[in-house]
Structure formats: C-alpha cells, structure tokens
C-alpha cells in the first residue's frame, strides 16, 4: 500500500521531467510553437523548415539522424520550460547529450508538442496523440496558463507534417526516433504513418525510421472512447507488431515503476515480450525520487551512445543500449527473453553496467 501511495503522489511530477527554462524566449510559449527543431551543442537550436531542408548549421541531410519526442508537460508553460539536451536543472549529469551524438556523426532533433501536453491530467494529454476531438479537443497553453483553441488535427498528424517538411530532402539511410513516457506513443504512431505513406509511394522509403526506442514508456489503463473502447496499450501492440514485420528495430528501456502505476498505468507486458526490452536499475536515487528515476531513461539512453554495449552474463548476444546496432536489437526482438541489470545499478556511470537474461514477463 505504501508503494501505491508513493506512486500516486509522485505521478504528476514523475511524468513532468527534464525540462529547463531560460533557453527558449517567452514568445515561444505565448504563441503556438510546436514541431521539429534541430540542435547543436550548448542547447543551440533552430526550427526545421523549408529553409533548412538542404542543410543548415545543425542539419546535414546525408547524416544519421536522431529525433527525440518528449512526454507529458503539466504546468511547464507557465515556467517557460522545455526539454533540452544539456539540462542543469535537477539531478541530471552535467553532460551535453546532444553534443555526444553530434560527435558520433548524427543530426539531433526534437519534435515538440509541449503546449498541447500541458494538461493537469495525463489522460487529457494522451488523448491528443490519437484524436483532435477528445475532452479538451486540441487546446494549447501559453506562459500565462491560459488555454487557447487549437488546430483540427491531432498531435500525430501535426508532427507528421512537420517531420515531412523538415526531412523532405533527406538522403541518408539511418533515422532513429526515441520517445520518452507518453512520447513513445507518438514515436510509434509517427513511424507507422510514415511506413504507410511509403507503401503508397507518397514518400521515399528512406524517410521511414529504421529504429524506434521507447524510454520508460507510459500507457494509460482502461478502454478509451476514441479508440473504440480499446486500451491504448493494445492498439500500440498492433502498431509495434506491424512495424516489427516491416523490419523496424524497436528497443525499450524501463527505469521506474511509474509507468506501471496501477491507478493509471498499463505495464503492457505483452508489448515488452515482443520487442527488445531491458530493465535498468536506478538505485542511485531513493525510492521516492520518482521523477528522477523516470527521467533517467532519457539521459542513460542518450549517454550510452559513446560506450560499447553492456555485457550479458548468460548470453552471447550484445546487450541493449543506444550503441546497439539495429540488427542487434532485432536479435533480441526474436526472443521473449528480456534483460535485467544485475551490476552497476548503484552508480550513474554506464561502464560498470552488467545484465543477465530473464524469461517473458
């Protein structure tokens, strides 16, 4: 019972993580501002659009590309806070995570939907991923806390259009989307939409992400009207199954209990058993530090790109991390086994992490 109370009281803060003020001007929060942004080092950024399609200070259309999608953002607009890659607010490593990927040869971007995600109830934000006609339609919030009438398209449709504009002249062959918390649903839905556009001959197949990484993924429980009374997690499983059949690599990392909160969350074990899944230990935080544990999935994943994949004591396959190749991820997708961290969970450093396999959930 004590654990349930801790999870319940901490949920609001746990899903609202790793955002910082002082990077984006107030105008960004007072006008509707969403879509694809490219990042350089030191939290430098530019809005992706027609003027950046052929290349810019922070985008090379021939390079591998990582695009991150954040989750729920309650009350962040009033604080003028947005996700950034070098975060000095909170208990995060003082590391420029974007620069790590840039030095590995990647473009680094963020698909923002934070003004839509600024809702007091996580279900209200989640609904906007799937429908434009939910309880609160597509209202968005400004820095004064005022809600405004939004567009007539849902968040997936809006971000799809932004992606297609920003990536229109992409000539590379390596696109990865990483979605945190609620953002994992957008990552999967967006990839599915792109795959279907490719099937129809409307876009080149190179614009379809080859990999989707789920970072402490969150799904609400209970049937939803906008999904014909299906659970979100069940629909997500169908999407993941389709993408898996298309050869998309899907890896998932769990760092907290908040995503399986019995009051609102769905652990979605069937999904995890059919993709590459690893449970990470975050014992360097106290049990009550729910927000820190939840956000740890972001920086642990992004940081891991510069290190070799972690060892697995009882399997010859390479462990899972951002540094895993797509083929290595697909190998884990072919088994219902998952990985559990058995060493290194008391330190934030990644070099001491060791895993072993565990059977299906």
XYZ file of C-alpha atoms in Angstrom:
361
model
C 0.000 0.000 0.000
C 2.855 2.376 0.840
C 4.345 1.853 -2.629
C 0.998 2.645 -4.267
C 0.676 5.873 -2.268
C 4.195 6.934 -3.238
C 3.495 6.212 -6.897
C 0.191 8.061 -6.800
C 1.502 11.202 -5.117
C 4.565 11.284 -7.309
C 2.947 10.591 -10.664
C 2.216 14.220 -11.510
C 5.849 15.143 -11.014
C 7.311 11.943 -12.386
C 5.907 12.357 -15.873
C 6.937 16.028 -15.944
C 10.705 15.817 -16.180
C 13.948 17.049 -17.700
C 12.788 20.429 -18.946
C 14.621 23.703 -18.426
C 13.806 27.399 -18.531
C 15.965 30.159 -19.978
C 16.743 28.507 -23.313
C 13.666 29.472 -25.343
C 12.297 33.056 -25.268
C 8.901 33.851 -23.747
C 7.453 34.405 -27.224
C 7.884 30.686 -27.855
C 5.430 29.947 -25.061
C 2.958 32.747 -25.786
C 2.426 31.698 -29.402
C 1.617 28.195 -30.608
C 5.051 26.687 -31.176
C 5.429 23.006 -31.989
C 7.274 20.805 -34.458
C 10.796 19.793 -35.372
C 13.832 21.639 -34.031
C 17.465 20.831 -34.812
C 20.038 21.124 -32.040
C 23.720 21.900 -31.884
C 25.956 21.923 -28.829
C 25.279 24.148 -25.791
C 21.495 23.993 -26.355
C 21.727 25.950 -29.598
C 18.734 25.243 -31.811
C 16.886 26.169 -34.990
C 13.368 25.484 -36.205
C 13.332 22.963 -39.029
C 11.513 24.051 -42.158
C 11.875 24.627 -45.871
C 14.917 26.834 -45.297
C 16.818 24.004 -43.536
C 15.828 21.103 -45.842
C 19.044 21.180 -47.887
C 21.275 21.639 -44.871
C 21.900 24.192 -42.157
C 24.117 24.912 -39.187
C 22.643 21.959 -37.287
C 21.306 19.670 -40.023
C 23.085 17.683 -42.718
C 20.570 15.754 -44.879
C 23.103 12.994 -45.527
C 23.853 12.127 -41.886
C 22.302 9.626 -39.477
C 19.532 11.344 -37.537
C 18.168 11.040 -34.005
C 14.834 12.683 -33.199
C 13.574 12.784 -29.607
C 9.915 13.158 -28.566
C 9.064 14.226 -25.013
C 6.022 13.267 -22.959
C 3.517 14.945 -20.640
C 4.388 18.527 -19.623
C 1.930 19.699 -16.911
C 2.373 23.337 -15.816
C 5.657 23.762 -17.705
C 4.457 26.536 -19.984
C 3.919 28.882 -17.033
C 7.526 28.166 -16.043
C 8.670 28.641 -19.661
C 10.397 25.261 -19.507
C 11.184 22.980 -22.440
C 13.136 19.789 -22.874
C 16.764 20.440 -23.820
C 19.768 18.150 -24.141
C 22.064 19.911 -21.665
C 19.995 20.200 -18.530
C 21.367 21.979 -15.470
C 18.074 21.978 -13.527
C 17.547 18.936 -11.328
C 19.611 15.877 -10.544
C 20.931 15.153 -14.033
C 24.502 14.584 -15.227
C 26.145 17.816 -16.380
C 26.617 16.475 -19.896
C 25.760 17.967 -23.280
C 23.867 14.926 -24.537
C 23.232 16.395 -27.981
C 26.927 17.002 -28.470
C 27.662 13.339 -27.683
C 25.538 12.299 -30.649
C 26.836 15.094 -32.862
C 30.403 13.900 -32.287
C 29.226 10.422 -33.329
C 28.110 11.883 -36.664
C 24.388 12.396 -36.002
C 21.892 15.148 -36.607
C 19.964 15.683 -33.367
C 16.390 16.951 -33.248
C 13.339 17.270 -31.020
C 9.694 17.053 -32.006
C 7.983 19.394 -29.549
C 4.296 19.199 -28.619
C 4.642 20.592 -25.101
C 1.935 23.257 -25.295
C -0.593 20.545 -26.155
C 0.891 18.281 -23.463
C 0.439 20.907 -20.726
C -2.628 19.366 -19.098
C -3.317 18.630 -15.444
C -4.439 15.097 -16.309
C -2.110 12.782 -18.206
C -5.081 11.174 -19.966
C -6.042 14.540 -21.470
C -2.576 14.931 -22.963
C -2.549 11.313 -24.149
C -5.878 11.703 -25.936
C -4.442 14.435 -28.167
C -1.961 11.923 -29.583
C -4.882 9.957 -31.019
C -7.733 12.386 -31.618
C -8.400 16.080 -32.127
C -11.882 15.770 -30.653
C -11.247 14.453 -27.159
C -12.489 16.015 -23.929
C -10.359 19.131 -24.419
C -10.014 18.942 -28.200
C -6.574 20.299 -29.187
C -6.359 23.205 -26.792
C -2.885 24.533 -26.026
C -1.487 26.506 -23.101
C 0.587 29.707 -23.027
C 3.019 31.048 -20.430
C 0.203 32.772 -18.541
C -1.579 29.464 -18.007
C -4.327 30.370 -20.455
C -5.725 27.730 -22.787
C -6.417 28.545 -26.435
C -8.401 26.774 -29.121
C -6.116 24.542 -31.144
C -5.958 23.113 -34.679
C -8.299 20.447 -36.030
C -5.586 17.787 -36.361
C -4.258 15.543 -33.596
C -0.652 15.709 -32.413
C 0.472 12.760 -34.528
C -0.875 14.422 -37.670
C 0.707 17.766 -36.777
C 4.127 16.279 -36.074
C 3.950 14.117 -39.194
C 3.536 17.248 -41.321
C 6.432 18.947 -39.522
C 8.628 15.880 -39.997
C 7.863 15.644 -43.706
C 8.746 19.304 -44.211
C 11.953 19.205 -42.211
C 13.154 15.895 -43.682
C 11.945 16.433 -47.271
C 15.438 16.331 -48.798
C 16.947 13.726 -46.506
C 19.401 11.489 -48.367
C 20.765 9.407 -45.504
C 19.728 5.898 -44.516
C 19.634 5.961 -40.715
C 16.758 7.596 -38.829
C 16.023 6.822 -35.208
C 13.142 8.158 -33.125
C 13.296 7.968 -29.332
C 10.131 8.665 -27.353
C 10.007 9.219 -23.597
C 6.966 8.337 -21.493
C 3.876 9.417 -23.487
C 6.225 10.355 -26.317
C 6.779 6.678 -27.090
C 3.230 6.504 -28.431
C 3.992 9.348 -30.820
C 7.247 7.707 -31.886
C 5.437 4.508 -32.848
C 2.412 6.203 -34.424
C 4.595 8.545 -36.454
C 6.745 5.690 -37.727
C 3.670 3.686 -38.698
C 2.205 6.669 -40.556
C 5.462 7.150 -42.465
C 5.600 3.455 -43.352
C 2.082 3.625 -44.786
C 2.942 6.730 -46.815
C 5.923 4.838 -48.203
C 3.670 1.886 -49.092
C 1.500 4.296 -51.080
C 4.503 5.691 -52.930
C 3.993 9.147 -51.435
C 7.411 9.326 -49.751
C 10.735 7.598 -50.231
C 11.343 4.567 -48.024
C 14.454 6.264 -46.634
C 12.195 8.652 -44.682
C 10.772 5.788 -42.618
C 12.686 5.444 -39.321
C 14.625 2.219 -39.085
C 14.547 2.231 -35.290
C 12.195 3.315 -32.520
C 13.455 3.471 -28.931
C 10.946 3.574 -26.071
C 12.196 5.278 -22.902
C 10.213 4.389 -19.767
C 7.139 4.111 -21.945
C 3.760 5.093 -20.494
C 0.283 3.893 -21.484
C -2.906 4.687 -19.590
C -5.161 1.872 -18.493
C -8.856 1.289 -19.215
C -10.691 1.414 -22.566
C -10.744 4.730 -24.426
C -13.740 6.050 -26.373
C -11.502 7.496 -29.093
C -10.046 4.017 -29.695
C -13.422 2.288 -29.957
C -13.134 1.282 -26.300
C -9.775 -0.423 -26.689
C -6.859 0.139 -24.321
C -4.086 2.362 -25.648
C -1.556 -0.368 -24.927
C -3.461 -2.872 -27.060
C -3.502 -0.537 -30.057
C 0.187 0.170 -29.536
C 0.874 -3.575 -29.625
C -0.791 -3.775 -33.030
C 1.366 -0.906 -34.291
C 4.537 -2.486 -32.920
C 3.627 -5.832 -34.493
C 3.186 -4.156 -37.872
C 6.471 -2.271 -37.600
C 8.269 -5.423 -36.476
C 7.016 -7.228 -39.587
C 8.438 -4.380 -41.672
C 11.894 -4.814 -40.162
C 11.848 -1.787 -37.846
C 14.034 -2.279 -34.766
C 12.195 -1.486 -31.506
C 14.014 -1.338 -28.173
C 12.513 -0.395 -24.814
C 14.105 0.635 -21.512
C 12.373 0.797 -18.120
C 13.861 2.827 -15.277
C 10.927 3.391 -12.907
C 7.703 1.915 -11.565
C 5.652 4.932 -12.551
C 4.847 3.565 -15.979
C 3.082 0.603 -14.381
C 1.276 2.655 -11.728
C -1.833 0.534 -11.031
C -4.026 3.625 -10.686
C -3.484 4.966 -14.205
C -0.803 2.949 -15.986
C -0.592 -0.190 -18.093
C 2.648 -2.152 -17.825
C 1.933 -3.610 -21.276
C 3.840 -6.823 -20.687
C 2.707 -8.352 -23.982
C 4.366 -5.497 -25.848
C 7.628 -5.819 -23.943
C 7.717 -9.563 -24.608
C 7.628 -8.937 -28.359
C 10.278 -6.233 -28.650
C 13.788 -5.811 -27.266
C 13.313 -4.875 -23.605
C 15.726 -4.049 -20.783
C 15.054 -3.194 -17.141
C 17.599 -0.727 -15.782
C 18.322 -0.262 -12.087
C 18.344 3.317 -10.785
C 19.359 2.619 -7.193
C 21.458 5.792 -7.156
C 18.108 7.512 -6.499
C 15.887 6.987 -3.462
C 12.568 5.181 -3.895
C 10.656 8.453 -3.519
C 12.658 10.145 -6.310
C 10.145 9.044 -8.894
C 10.705 11.916 -11.324
C 14.446 11.355 -11.311
C 14.048 7.634 -11.958
C 11.583 8.272 -14.768
C 13.784 10.836 -16.484
C 16.874 8.664 -16.038
C 15.742 6.641 -19.046
C 16.435 9.697 -21.214
C 19.954 10.532 -20.155
C 21.058 6.936 -19.611
C 19.994 6.125 -23.161
C 21.438 9.239 -24.788
C 24.680 8.952 -22.828
C 25.157 5.291 -23.793
C 25.841 6.115 -27.450
C 29.529 6.710 -26.684
C 30.113 3.407 -24.859
C 30.244 -0.227 -26.017
C 27.077 -2.235 -25.498
C 26.890 -3.673 -21.958
C 27.830 -7.312 -21.349
C 25.240 -10.032 -20.753
C 26.479 -12.713 -18.360
C 24.402 -15.617 -19.656
C 24.040 -14.882 -23.353
C 26.368 -14.355 -26.294
C 24.213 -11.563 -27.719
C 25.341 -7.991 -27.162
C 23.442 -6.065 -24.506
C 20.974 -3.302 -25.284
C 21.781 0.404 -25.373
C 21.741 3.313 -27.793
C 25.021 1.933 -29.129
C 23.390 -1.356 -30.155
C 23.089 -1.798 -33.893
C 19.636 -2.215 -35.376
C 20.460 -5.834 -36.167
C 21.442 -6.451 -32.539
C 18.115 -5.007 -31.407
C 16.266 -7.242 -33.868
C 18.021 -10.308 -32.455
C 16.509 -9.576 -29.034
C 13.129 -8.976 -30.687
C 13.143 -12.587 -31.871
C 13.030 -13.908 -28.298
C 10.577 -13.260 -25.471
C 13.511 -13.026 -23.062
C 14.403 -9.602 -21.736
C 17.384 -8.114 -19.953
C 17.688 -7.186 -16.281
C 20.565 -5.123 -14.933
C 22.462 -7.034 -12.234
C 25.518 -4.826 -11.722
C 26.190 -1.095 -11.852
C 22.740 -0.016 -10.706
C 24.076 1.999 -7.777
C 26.148 4.341 -9.958
C 25.168 6.733 -12.717
C 28.199 5.688 -14.726
C 27.471 3.305 -17.571
C 30.767 1.467 -17.878
C 30.021 -0.827 -14.916
C 26.585 -1.950 -16.112
C 26.094 -5.706 -16.492
C 22.933 -7.593 -17.492
C 21.500 -11.079 -17.465
C 18.512 -12.542 -19.264
C 15.101 -13.163 -17.738
C 12.081 -15.007 -19.165
C 8.969 -13.376 -20.569
C 7.108 -11.045 -18.237
